[in-house]
Amino acid sequence: MRAAILHEGAEDLVVDEIEHDTPGPHEVVIRIEACGLCHSDLHWLDGTLVRPRPQVLGHEAAGVVEAVGAGVASVSVGDRVVTCLLAGCGGCAPCHRGEPGQCRNPEAIRRLTGDRPRLATLDGHAVTPMGGIGGLAERVLIDERGAIAIPDDVPAELAAILGCAVVTGLGAVFHVAQVKPGDTVAVIGCGGVGLNVIQGARIAGAARIVAIDANPQKLPLAGRLGATDLVDASDADPVEAVRELTGAGVDHAFEVVGRPATIALAMEMAAAGRAAYVVGVMSDDTQLTVAATHFRRGKSLHGVFMGGGQPKVDIPRYVELWRRGLLDLASMVSRTLTLDEVNDGFRALAAGEVARAVVRF
Ligand code: APR
Ligand code: ZN
């Protein structure tokens, strides 16, 4: 099968033939129909996050289950599914309390070093699937806990973005911040994930949703998806702008960029007693400096991993929100491309030209 592979020392992906193993217990083979390009893939690609290579990138995918291993119970051959990084072992305390993102045994859904690898080059060298998924490939071999069944009527390129951009953005609003009707919200970074924070805040009934981006071209779509106010951070001081719009600051300030400086801004934007949330991802050695007076004023700073929810519960619900016209998936997909165009897609994402670019197989 063909897959987009990140090799040692490379700055671009190479599309090449590799093989997947046969499914073992609780594993499924999915024929991929579409896979979104996420900024987290870019973190792997540009070295912000240093991870083993060669690696098949991609984690936000949709497809059809083609084969199942022993004991697979949650999906069947022929089911349409989306993949999600937010999968846990299902048996530890965090998984039982509905937080698989904090799973204590994340290796339970991987194959261990020393086991036969799930993916290998044609001459037998192991290839790592990103996040245990590696969705930029014609097929993936993953644990069934990372495969979520969806109805047949969701177009593949829209279904794909459910698994990361939507789960992360809506989850940050519904599970972590628990935005209430009438709350005020600021969102720094209006990319694929930030736009879903905006949609989640609209669905939750936020009274004011201030969208902030350093690239003014990102703002019109933020407005169409629910932002009530648009702030061009390349032109205006975003903290001043939020204070002018809301007086005291906002109930919830979301950082969806992945930079210490924008986290500091989110803390400034939060009203006394309210909170900022770090959705953006930074390199493993990044340190933050946050003014301590924020804590004296009762503000909190929350970490968010992949929206903090349970994909097997949440994704079917998000499909219903889409069906009711509350969640706009189509506007999120700016461009579809072929696997051979994957590097162009990542360049467009890095250049801020797209909300999401999605590879169609
Ligand atoms: N201030 C405001 N906006 C900024 C700034 C800044 N200093 N720097 C970048 N941005 C904007 C970009 O213009 C872009 O619109 O942040 C947005 C990032 O969007 P994407 O590149 O589409 O990234 P996305 O996939 O949404 O991920 C955002 O969340 O899950 C994490 O790893 C992911 O760290 C990444 C973040
Ligand atoms: Zn992602």
mmCIF file of C-alpha atoms and ligand atoms in Angstrom:
data_model
loop_
_atom_site.group_PDB
_atom_site.id
_atom_site.type_symbol
_atom_site.label_atom_id
_atom_site.label_comp_id
_atom_site.label_asym_id
_atom_site.label_seq_id
_atom_site.Cartn_x
_atom_site.Cartn_y
_atom_site.Cartn_z
ATOM 1 C CA MET A 1 0.000 0.000 0.000
ATOM 2 C CA ARG A 2 1.069 3.608 -0.524
ATOM 3 C CA ALA A 3 1.816 5.844 2.439
ATOM 4 C CA ALA A 4 3.314 9.296 3.086
ATOM 5 C CA ILE A 5 6.514 8.695 5.036
ATOM 6 C CA LEU A 6 8.751 11.075 6.987
ATOM 7 C CA HIS A 7 12.333 9.801 6.728
ATOM 8 C CA GLU A 8 15.360 10.651 8.868
ATOM 9 C CA GLY A 9 16.800 14.046 7.900
ATOM 10 C CA ALA A 10 13.960 14.796 5.448
ATOM 11 C CA GLU A 11 11.850 17.961 5.381
ATOM 12 C CA ASP A 12 9.219 16.597 3.014
ATOM 13 C CA LEU A 13 7.181 13.412 2.995
ATOM 14 C CA VAL A 14 7.892 10.691 0.464
ATOM 15 C CA VAL A 15 5.013 8.593 -0.869
ATOM 16 C CA ASP A 16 6.203 5.006 -1.005
ATOM 17 C CA GLU A 17 5.028 1.396 -0.828
ATOM 18 C CA ILE A 18 4.971 -0.182 2.633
ATOM 19 C CA GLU A 19 3.127 -3.133 4.173
ATOM 20 C CA HIS A 20 0.868 -3.524 7.160
ATOM 21 C CA ASP A 21 0.748 -6.702 9.222
ATOM 22 C CA THR A 22 -2.367 -8.862 9.622
ATOM 23 C CA PRO A 23 -4.624 -7.729 12.485
ATOM 24 C CA GLY A 24 -3.852 -9.257 15.872
ATOM 25 C CA PRO A 25 -6.244 -9.337 18.852
ATOM 26 C CA HIS A 26 -8.326 -6.148 19.081
ATOM 27 C CA GLU A 27 -6.778 -4.731 15.907
ATOM 28 C CA VAL A 28 -8.552 -3.611 12.749
ATOM 29 C CA VAL A 29 -7.475 -2.810 9.209
ATOM 30 C CA ILE A 30 -9.164 0.306 7.823
ATOM 31 C CA ARG A 31 -9.144 1.253 4.148
ATOM 32 C CA ILE A 32 -8.634 5.008 4.348
ATOM 33 C CA GLU A 33 -10.946 7.267 2.337
ATOM 34 C CA ALA A 34 -9.723 10.644 3.606
ATOM 35 C CA CYS A 35 -7.186 12.087 6.045
ATOM 36 C CA GLY A 36 -6.940 15.689 7.246
ATOM 37 C CA LEU A 37 -3.643 17.554 7.612
ATOM 38 C CA CYS A 38 -3.303 18.886 11.145
ATOM 39 C CA HIS A 39 -0.826 21.288 12.693
ATOM 40 C CA SER A 40 0.305 18.429 14.945
ATOM 41 C CA ASP A 41 1.543 16.621 11.802
ATOM 42 C CA LEU A 42 3.440 19.830 11.015
ATOM 43 C CA HIS A 43 5.020 19.700 14.501
ATOM 44 C CA TRP A 44 6.396 16.247 13.577
ATOM 45 C CA LEU A 45 7.462 17.468 10.144
ATOM 46 C CA ASP A 46 9.235 20.661 11.234
ATOM 47 C CA GLY A 47 10.870 19.003 14.262
ATOM 48 C CA THR A 48 8.932 20.935 16.944
ATOM 49 C CA LEU A 49 8.187 17.470 18.308
ATOM 50 C CA VAL A 50 11.057 15.052 17.750
ATOM 51 C CA ARG A 51 9.660 11.566 17.146
ATOM 52 C CA PRO A 52 11.011 8.290 15.684
ATOM 53 C CA ARG A 53 11.527 8.112 11.939
ATOM 54 C CA PRO A 54 10.675 6.721 9.466
ATOM 55 C CA GLN A 55 7.087 7.525 10.366
ATOM 56 C CA VAL A 56 3.801 7.590 8.476
ATOM 57 C CA LEU A 57 2.141 10.892 9.392
ATOM 58 C CA GLY A 58 -1.587 11.557 9.688
ATOM 59 C CA HIS A 59 -4.033 10.832 12.513
ATOM 60 C CA GLU A 60 -7.296 12.498 11.444
ATOM 61 C CA ALA A 61 -8.696 9.891 9.066
ATOM 62 C CA ALA A 62 -11.917 8.252 7.917
ATOM 63 C CA GLY A 63 -12.411 4.972 6.121
ATOM 64 C CA VAL A 64 -14.040 1.543 6.036
ATOM 65 C CA VAL A 65 -13.139 -1.434 8.236
ATOM 66 C CA GLU A 66 -11.735 -4.091 5.954
ATOM 67 C CA ALA A 67 -10.543 -6.776 8.390
ATOM 68 C CA VAL A 68 -10.721 -7.407 12.132
ATOM 69 C CA GLY A 69 -8.548 -9.460 14.495
ATOM 70 C CA ALA A 70 -9.642 -11.741 17.321
ATOM 71 C CA GLY A 71 -11.953 -10.291 19.931
ATOM 72 C CA VAL A 72 -12.881 -7.101 18.092
ATOM 73 C CA ALA A 73 -16.347 -6.150 19.353
ATOM 74 C CA SER A 74 -16.856 -2.409 18.852
ATOM 75 C CA VAL A 75 -16.697 -2.319 15.031
ATOM 76 C CA SER A 76 -17.320 -4.818 12.208
ATOM 77 C CA VAL A 77 -16.062 -5.345 8.672
ATOM 78 C CA GLY A 78 -17.801 -2.837 6.397
ATOM 79 C CA ASP A 79 -18.361 -0.212 9.127
ATOM 80 C CA ARG A 80 -17.423 3.341 8.310
ATOM 81 C CA VAL A 81 -15.131 4.693 11.005
ATOM 82 C CA VAL A 82 -13.006 7.664 11.941
ATOM 83 C CA THR A 83 -9.674 7.398 13.745
ATOM 84 C CA CYS A 84 -8.858 9.292 16.928
ATOM 85 C CA LEU A 85 -5.670 9.698 18.958
ATOM 86 C CA LEU A 86 -7.767 10.077 22.072
ATOM 87 C CA ALA A 87 -7.972 6.367 22.856
ATOM 88 C CA GLY A 88 -7.036 4.668 26.112
ATOM 89 C CA CYS A 89 -6.736 1.128 27.451
ATOM 90 C CA GLY A 90 -10.295 1.252 28.804
ATOM 91 C CA GLY A 91 -9.339 -0.392 32.082
ATOM 92 C CA CYS A 92 -7.425 2.169 34.192
ATOM 93 C CA ALA A 93 -8.898 4.776 36.534
ATOM 94 C CA PRO A 94 -8.715 7.725 34.087
ATOM 95 C CA CYS A 95 -10.327 5.608 31.337
ATOM 96 C CA HIS A 96 -13.093 4.565 33.755
ATOM 97 C CA ARG A 97 -13.738 8.177 34.699
ATOM 98 C CA GLY A 98 -14.107 9.050 31.005
ATOM 99 C CA GLU A 99 -10.685 10.577 30.390
ATOM 100 C CA PRO A 100 -8.869 8.209 28.021
ATOM 101 C CA GLY A 101 -6.458 11.054 27.206
ATOM 102 C CA GLN A 102 -4.968 10.515 30.674
ATOM 103 C CA CYS A 103 -4.777 6.707 30.239
ATOM 104 C CA ARG A 104 -2.170 5.082 32.495
ATOM 105 C CA ASN A 105 -1.478 2.217 30.055
ATOM 106 C CA PRO A 106 -1.282 3.886 26.644
ATOM 107 C CA GLU A 107 0.959 1.059 25.442
ATOM 108 C CA ALA A 108 -2.075 -1.269 25.713
ATOM 109 C CA ILE A 109 -3.276 -0.018 22.318
ATOM 110 C CA ARG A 110 0.170 -0.180 20.670
ATOM 111 C CA ARG A 111 2.380 -3.070 19.733
ATOM 112 C CA LEU A 112 5.401 -3.226 22.027
ATOM 113 C CA THR A 113 9.000 -2.831 20.920
ATOM 114 C CA GLY A 114 10.138 -6.334 20.047
ATOM 115 C CA ASP A 115 6.693 -7.349 18.728
ATOM 116 C CA ARG A 116 6.233 -7.632 14.986
ATOM 117 C CA PRO A 117 5.733 -4.007 13.842
ATOM 118 C CA ARG A 118 2.322 -2.994 12.516
ATOM 119 C CA LEU A 119 3.990 -1.294 9.550
ATOM 120 C CA ALA A 120 7.171 -2.204 7.688
ATOM 121 C CA THR A 121 9.015 -1.293 4.517
ATOM 122 C CA LEU A 122 8.942 -3.921 1.760
ATOM 123 C CA ASP A 123 12.402 -5.058 2.934
ATOM 124 C CA GLY A 124 11.166 -5.513 6.482
ATOM 125 C CA HIS A 125 12.231 -2.394 8.416
ATOM 126 C CA ALA A 126 9.743 -1.108 10.991
ATOM 127 C CA VAL A 127 7.892 2.133 10.212
ATOM 128 C CA THR A 128 6.175 4.013 13.050
ATOM 129 C CA PRO A 129 2.536 5.053 12.540
ATOM 130 C CA MET A 130 1.996 8.563 13.932
ATOM 131 C CA GLY A 131 0.060 8.341 17.195
ATOM 132 C CA GLY A 132 -0.456 4.649 16.517
ATOM 133 C CA ILE A 133 -2.522 5.622 13.449
ATOM 134 C CA GLY A 134 -0.493 6.831 10.442
ATOM 135 C CA GLY A 135 -3.575 7.912 8.493
ATOM 136 C CA LEU A 136 -1.791 9.268 5.409
ATOM 137 C CA ALA A 137 -1.808 5.780 3.929
ATOM 138 C CA GLU A 138 -4.145 3.655 1.867
ATOM 139 C CA ARG A 139 -4.710 1.471 4.926
ATOM 140 C CA VAL A 140 -4.066 1.640 8.653
ATOM 141 C CA LEU A 141 -3.739 -1.175 11.185
ATOM 142 C CA ILE A 142 -4.854 0.172 14.559
ATOM 143 C CA ASP A 143 -6.358 -0.904 17.845
ATOM 144 C CA GLU A 144 -10.161 -0.974 17.723
ATOM 145 C CA ARG A 145 -10.229 1.522 20.612
ATOM 146 C CA GLY A 146 -8.987 4.188 18.190
ATOM 147 C CA ALA A 147 -11.692 3.437 15.573
ATOM 148 C CA ILE A 148 -15.106 5.045 16.039
ATOM 149 C CA ALA A 149 -18.061 3.902 13.941
ATOM 150 C CA ILE A 150 -19.986 6.646 12.133
ATOM 151 C CA PRO A 151 -23.125 6.601 9.954
ATOM 152 C CA ASP A 152 -22.806 6.001 6.209
ATOM 153 C CA ASP A 153 -24.086 9.417 5.128
ATOM 154 C CA VAL A 154 -21.168 11.554 6.356
ATOM 155 C CA PRO A 155 -18.912 12.369 3.376
ATOM 156 C CA ALA A 156 -15.408 11.008 4.003
ATOM 157 C CA GLU A 157 -13.561 14.345 3.848
ATOM 158 C CA LEU A 158 -15.945 15.791 6.445
ATOM 159 C CA ALA A 159 -15.840 12.669 8.618
ATOM 160 C CA ALA A 160 -12.026 12.771 8.707
ATOM 161 C CA ILE A 161 -11.850 16.066 10.575
ATOM 162 C CA LEU A 162 -14.149 14.758 13.305
ATOM 163 C CA GLY A 163 -11.257 12.677 14.676
ATOM 164 C CA CYS A 164 -8.966 15.554 15.632
ATOM 165 C CA ALA A 165 -9.957 19.148 14.800
ATOM 166 C CA VAL A 166 -13.579 18.712 15.904
ATOM 167 C CA VAL A 167 -12.961 16.425 18.892
ATOM 168 C CA THR A 168 -10.248 18.767 20.172
ATOM 169 C CA GLY A 169 -12.076 22.044 19.611
ATOM 170 C CA LEU A 170 -15.554 21.023 20.764
ATOM 171 C CA GLY A 171 -14.137 18.908 23.593
ATOM 172 C CA ALA A 172 -12.151 21.868 24.966
ATOM 173 C CA VAL A 173 -15.411 23.836 25.159
ATOM 174 C CA PHE A 174 -17.812 21.114 26.365
ATOM 175 C CA HIS A 175 -15.597 18.966 28.605
ATOM 176 C CA VAL A 176 -12.800 21.182 29.900
ATOM 177 C CA ALA A 177 -14.130 24.754 29.960
ATOM 178 C CA GLN A 178 -17.808 23.719 30.221
ATOM 179 C CA VAL A 179 -18.908 26.982 28.619
ATOM 180 C CA LYS A 180 -22.391 28.037 29.789
ATOM 181 C CA PRO A 181 -25.067 29.958 27.869
ATOM 182 C CA GLY A 182 -24.255 33.657 28.120
ATOM 183 C CA ASP A 183 -20.534 33.159 28.853
ATOM 184 C CA THR A 184 -17.915 35.231 27.046
ATOM 185 C CA VAL A 185 -15.123 33.510 25.145
ATOM 186 C CA ALA A 186 -11.881 34.530 23.413
ATOM 187 C CA VAL A 187 -10.122 32.208 20.962
ATOM 188 C CA ILE A 188 -6.502 32.927 19.988
ATOM 189 C CA GLY A 189 -5.685 31.078 16.759
ATOM 190 C CA CYS A 190 -8.398 30.439 14.176
ATOM 191 C CA GLY A 191 -6.969 27.388 12.405
ATOM 192 C CA GLY A 192 -8.633 24.003 12.093
ATOM 193 C CA VAL A 193 -8.800 23.490 15.857
ATOM 194 C CA GLY A 194 -9.557 27.100 16.892
ATOM 195 C CA LEU A 195 -12.466 27.284 14.443
ATOM 196 C CA ASN A 196 -14.001 24.304 16.233
ATOM 197 C CA VAL A 197 -13.524 25.998 19.604
ATOM 198 C CA ILE A 198 -15.503 28.877 18.065
ATOM 199 C CA GLN A 199 -18.209 26.503 16.801
ATOM 200 C CA GLY A 200 -18.372 24.773 20.184
ATOM 201 C CA ALA A 201 -18.759 28.114 21.969
ATOM 202 C CA ARG A 202 -21.572 29.077 19.583
ATOM 203 C CA ILE A 203 -23.334 25.722 20.134
ATOM 204 C CA ALA A 204 -22.904 26.129 23.922
ATOM 205 C CA GLY A 205 -24.677 29.493 23.700
ATOM 206 C CA ALA A 206 -21.786 31.842 24.436
ATOM 207 C CA ALA A 207 -22.938 35.458 24.296
ATOM 208 C CA ARG A 208 -19.682 36.828 22.979
ATOM 209 C CA ILE A 209 -17.026 34.950 21.019
ATOM 210 C CA VAL A 210 -13.946 37.022 20.218
ATOM 211 C CA ALA A 211 -11.830 35.441 17.457
ATOM 212 C CA ILE A 212 -8.180 36.528 17.364
ATOM 213 C CA ASP A 213 -5.622 35.640 14.720
ATOM 214 C CA ALA A 214 -2.321 37.135 13.570
ATOM 215 C CA ASN A 215 -3.354 36.334 9.984
ATOM 216 C CA PRO A 216 -6.359 38.543 9.096
ATOM 217 C CA GLN A 217 -7.326 36.164 6.268
ATOM 218 C CA LYS A 218 -8.369 33.657 8.943
ATOM 219 C CA LEU A 219 -10.988 35.936 10.445
ATOM 220 C CA PRO A 220 -13.903 35.967 7.960
ATOM 221 C CA LEU A 221 -14.447 32.204 8.310
ATOM 222 C CA ALA A 222 -14.221 32.570 12.100
ATOM 223 C CA GLY A 223 -17.091 35.049 11.804
ATOM 224 C CA ARG A 224 -19.163 32.708 9.627
ATOM 225 C CA LEU A 225 -18.658 29.860 12.116
ATOM 226 C CA GLY A 226 -19.860 31.881 15.097
ATOM 227 C CA ALA A 227 -17.396 34.533 16.282
ATOM 228 C CA THR A 228 -19.202 37.731 17.264
ATOM 229 C CA ASP A 229 -16.059 39.887 17.147
ATOM 230 C CA LEU A 230 -12.926 39.601 15.018
ATOM 231 C CA VAL A 231 -9.510 40.866 16.135
ATOM 232 C CA ASP A 232 -6.522 41.076 13.781
ATOM 233 C CA ALA A 233 -3.598 40.532 16.162
ATOM 234 C CA SER A 234 -1.155 41.830 13.526
ATOM 235 C CA ASP A 235 -2.865 45.195 13.710
ATOM 236 C CA ALA A 236 -4.324 45.630 17.211
ATOM 237 C CA ASP A 237 -3.298 44.710 20.759
ATOM 238 C CA PRO A 238 -5.580 41.693 21.297
ATOM 239 C CA VAL A 239 -5.708 42.092 25.102
ATOM 240 C CA GLU A 240 -6.802 45.731 24.788
ATOM 241 C CA ALA A 241 -9.328 44.693 22.153
ATOM 242 C CA VAL A 242 -10.849 42.015 24.396
ATOM 243 C CA ARG A 243 -11.026 44.438 27.329
ATOM 244 C CA GLU A 244 -12.747 47.043 25.162
ATOM 245 C CA LEU A 245 -15.276 44.482 23.939
ATOM 246 C CA THR A 246 -16.004 42.779 27.252
ATOM 247 C CA GLY A 247 -14.995 45.210 30.001
ATOM 248 C CA ALA A 248 -13.712 42.772 32.600
ATOM 249 C CA GLY A 249 -12.192 40.217 30.235
ATOM 250 C CA VAL A 250 -13.701 36.895 29.179
ATOM 251 C CA ASP A 251 -14.972 33.898 31.125
ATOM 252 C CA HIS A 252 -12.884 31.543 28.960
ATOM 253 C CA ALA A 253 -9.738 32.372 26.953
ATOM 254 C CA PHE A 254 -8.524 29.568 24.658
ATOM 255 C CA GLU A 255 -4.978 29.435 23.312
ATOM 256 C CA VAL A 256 -5.071 27.416 20.073
ATOM 257 C CA VAL A 257 -1.711 28.337 18.568
ATOM 258 C CA GLY A 258 0.960 26.624 20.662
ATOM 259 C CA ARG A 259 3.212 29.486 21.827
ATOM 260 C CA PRO A 260 4.189 30.725 25.290
ATOM 261 C CA ALA A 261 3.469 34.322 24.243
ATOM 262 C CA THR A 262 -0.122 33.576 23.267
ATOM 263 C CA ILE A 263 -0.670 31.633 26.513
ATOM 264 C CA ALA A 264 0.402 34.768 28.402
ATOM 265 C CA LEU A 265 -2.124 36.764 26.325
ATOM 266 C CA ALA A 266 -4.892 34.273 27.135
ATOM 267 C CA MET A 267 -4.207 34.707 30.868
ATOM 268 C CA GLU A 268 -4.408 38.503 30.416
ATOM 269 C CA MET A 269 -7.725 38.184 28.563
ATOM 270 C CA ALA A 270 -9.385 36.011 31.221
ATOM 271 C CA ALA A 271 -11.502 37.945 33.722
ATOM 272 C CA ALA A 272 -10.649 37.692 37.425
ATOM 273 C CA GLY A 273 -11.787 34.335 38.778
ATOM 274 C CA ARG A 274 -12.098 32.845 35.289
ATOM 275 C CA ALA A 275 -9.757 30.712 33.181
ATOM 276 C CA ALA A 276 -7.417 30.271 30.249
ATOM 277 C CA TYR A 277 -6.970 26.954 28.410
ATOM 278 C CA VAL A 278 -3.902 25.712 26.549
ATOM 279 C CA VAL A 279 -5.082 23.748 23.515
ATOM 280 C CA GLY A 280 -2.001 24.482 21.371
ATOM 281 C CA VAL A 281 0.911 22.060 21.430
ATOM 282 C CA MET A 282 4.531 23.119 22.027
ATOM 283 C CA SER A 283 7.920 21.384 21.900
ATOM 284 C CA ASP A 284 8.667 19.078 24.851
ATOM 285 C CA ASP A 285 11.216 21.518 26.362
ATOM 286 C CA THR A 286 9.067 24.670 26.185
ATOM 287 C CA GLN A 287 8.883 26.609 29.472
ATOM 288 C CA LEU A 288 6.204 29.175 30.307
ATOM 289 C CA THR A 289 6.401 32.455 32.162
ATOM 290 C CA VAL A 290 3.045 33.529 33.578
ATOM 291 C CA ALA A 291 2.480 36.571 35.804
ATOM 292 C CA ALA A 292 1.789 35.232 39.315
ATOM 293 C CA THR A 293 -0.743 38.009 40.019
ATOM 294 C CA HIS A 294 -3.219 36.187 37.786
ATOM 295 C CA PHE A 295 -3.513 33.467 40.410
ATOM 296 C CA ARG A 296 -4.046 36.018 43.203
ATOM 297 C CA ARG A 297 -6.912 37.316 41.077
ATOM 298 C CA GLY A 298 -8.373 33.815 41.102
ATOM 299 C CA LYS A 299 -7.601 32.922 37.497
ATOM 300 C CA SER A 300 -6.747 29.359 36.480
ATOM 301 C CA LEU A 301 -4.697 27.944 33.636
ATOM 302 C CA HIS A 302 -5.923 24.592 32.299
ATOM 303 C CA GLY A 303 -4.172 22.078 30.091
ATOM 304 C CA VAL A 304 -6.271 20.414 27.411
ATOM 305 C CA PHE A 305 -5.291 17.206 25.648
ATOM 306 C CA MET A 306 -7.327 16.463 22.528
ATOM 307 C CA GLY A 307 -10.434 18.024 24.058
ATOM 308 C CA GLY A 308 -10.453 15.771 27.087
ATOM 309 C CA GLY A 309 -13.504 13.721 26.073
ATOM 310 C CA GLN A 310 -14.331 10.177 25.012
ATOM 311 C CA PRO A 311 -14.348 9.786 21.250
ATOM 312 C CA LYS A 312 -16.635 6.731 21.205
ATOM 313 C CA VAL A 313 -19.259 8.802 23.034
ATOM 314 C CA ASP A 314 -18.561 12.218 21.561
ATOM 315 C CA ILE A 315 -18.051 11.567 17.853
ATOM 316 C CA PRO A 316 -21.535 10.073 17.273
ATOM 317 C CA ARG A 317 -22.963 13.101 19.104
ATOM 318 C CA TYR A 318 -20.959 15.499 16.959
ATOM 319 C CA VAL A 319 -22.313 13.749 13.851
ATOM 320 C CA GLU A 320 -25.824 14.555 15.139
ATOM 321 C CA LEU A 321 -24.839 18.208 15.665
ATOM 322 C CA TRP A 322 -23.663 18.222 12.027
ATOM 323 C CA ARG A 323 -26.910 16.606 10.875
ATOM 324 C CA ARG A 324 -28.920 19.301 12.669
ATOM 325 C CA GLY A 325 -26.886 22.014 10.979
ATOM 326 C CA LEU A 326 -25.281 23.185 14.229
ATOM 327 C CA LEU A 327 -21.776 21.951 13.412
ATOM 328 C CA ASP A 328 -20.430 23.156 10.055
ATOM 329 C CA LEU A 329 -17.935 20.630 8.701
ATOM 330 C CA ALA A 330 -18.021 21.615 5.025
ATOM 331 C CA SER A 331 -16.667 25.127 5.623
ATOM 332 C CA MET A 332 -13.729 23.623 7.505
ATOM 333 C CA VAL A 333 -12.442 21.732 4.461
ATOM 334 C CA SER A 334 -10.825 24.404 2.294
ATOM 335 C CA ARG A 335 -9.098 22.036 -0.093
ATOM 336 C CA THR A 336 -8.954 18.354 -0.998
ATOM 337 C CA LEU A 337 -5.834 16.822 -2.503
ATOM 338 C CA THR A 338 -4.334 13.524 -3.579
ATOM 339 C CA LEU A 339 -1.743 11.673 -1.527
ATOM 340 C CA ASP A 340 0.926 12.740 -4.043
ATOM 341 C CA GLU A 341 0.070 16.385 -3.274
ATOM 342 C CA VAL A 342 0.521 15.929 0.481
ATOM 343 C CA ASN A 343 3.595 18.190 0.723
ATOM 344 C CA ASP A 344 1.716 20.995 -1.037
ATOM 345 C CA GLY A 345 -1.056 20.527 1.516
ATOM 346 C CA PHE A 346 1.338 20.900 4.446
ATOM 347 C CA ARG A 347 2.915 23.968 2.825
ATOM 348 C CA ALA A 348 -0.556 25.502 2.474
ATOM 349 C CA LEU A 349 -1.303 24.731 6.139
ATOM 350 C CA ALA A 350 2.002 26.240 7.298
ATOM 351 C CA ALA A 351 1.372 29.321 5.142
ATOM 352 C CA GLY A 352 -2.095 29.787 6.649
ATOM 353 C CA GLU A 353 -3.888 29.304 3.314
ATOM 354 C CA VAL A 354 -6.356 26.676 4.531
ATOM 355 C CA ALA A 355 -8.557 25.851 7.518
ATOM 356 C CA ARG A 356 -8.105 22.163 6.771
ATOM 357 C CA ALA A 357 -6.658 20.488 3.698
ATOM 358 C CA VAL A 358 -7.832 16.888 3.396
ATOM 359 C CA VAL A 359 -6.223 14.106 1.350
ATOM 360 C CA ARG A 360 -8.797 12.003 -0.563
ATOM 361 C CA PHE A 361 -7.887 8.427 -1.425
HETATM 362 N N1 APR B 1 -1.383 35.141 17.431
HETATM 363 C C1 APR B 1 -2.593 34.757 16.948
HETATM 364 N N2 APR B 1 -2.745 33.765 16.041
HETATM 365 C C2 APR B 1 -1.652 33.121 15.615
HETATM 366 C C3 APR B 1 -0.350 33.462 16.068
HETATM 367 C C4 APR B 1 -0.233 34.518 17.015
HETATM 368 N N3 APR B 1 0.952 34.896 17.508
HETATM 369 N N4 APR B 1 0.532 32.650 15.445
HETATM 370 C C5 APR B 1 -0.175 31.819 14.649
HETATM 371 N N5 APR B 1 -1.503 32.110 14.740
HETATM 372 C C6 APR B 1 -2.612 31.461 14.060
HETATM 373 C C7 APR B 1 -2.348 31.095 12.616
HETATM 374 O O1 APR B 1 -2.504 32.218 11.753
HETATM 375 C C8 APR B 1 -3.394 30.008 12.370
HETATM 376 O O2 APR B 1 -4.623 30.545 11.918
HETATM 377 O O3 APR B 1 -2.879 30.201 14.686
HETATM 378 C C9 APR B 1 -3.582 29.384 13.756
HETATM 379 C C10 APR B 1 -3.064 27.960 13.849
HETATM 380 O O4 APR B 1 -3.874 27.181 13.019
HETATM 381 P P1 APR B 1 -3.402 25.871 12.257
HETATM 382 O O5 APR B 1 -2.049 26.040 11.702
HETATM 383 O O6 APR B 1 -4.524 25.459 11.344
HETATM 384 O O7 APR B 1 -3.258 24.796 13.459
HETATM 385 P P2 APR B 1 -4.347 23.813 14.118
HETATM 386 O O8 APR B 1 -4.342 22.506 13.388
HETATM 387 O O9 APR B 1 -5.604 24.543 14.333
HETATM 388 O O10 APR B 1 -3.629 23.529 15.519
HETATM 389 C C11 APR B 1 -3.422 24.596 16.442
HETATM 390 O O11 APR B 1 -3.474 23.150 18.335
HETATM 391 O O12 APR B 1 -3.702 20.859 18.405
HETATM 392 C C12 APR B 1 -2.801 21.928 18.435
HETATM 393 O O13 APR B 1 -0.766 21.008 17.523
HETATM 394 C C13 APR B 1 -1.826 21.891 17.285
HETATM 395 O O14 APR B 1 -0.418 23.569 18.265
HETATM 396 C C14 APR B 1 -1.386 23.322 17.268
HETATM 397 C C15 APR B 1 -2.660 24.070 17.618
HETATM 398 ZN ZN ZN B 2 -4.484 16.700 15.020
#
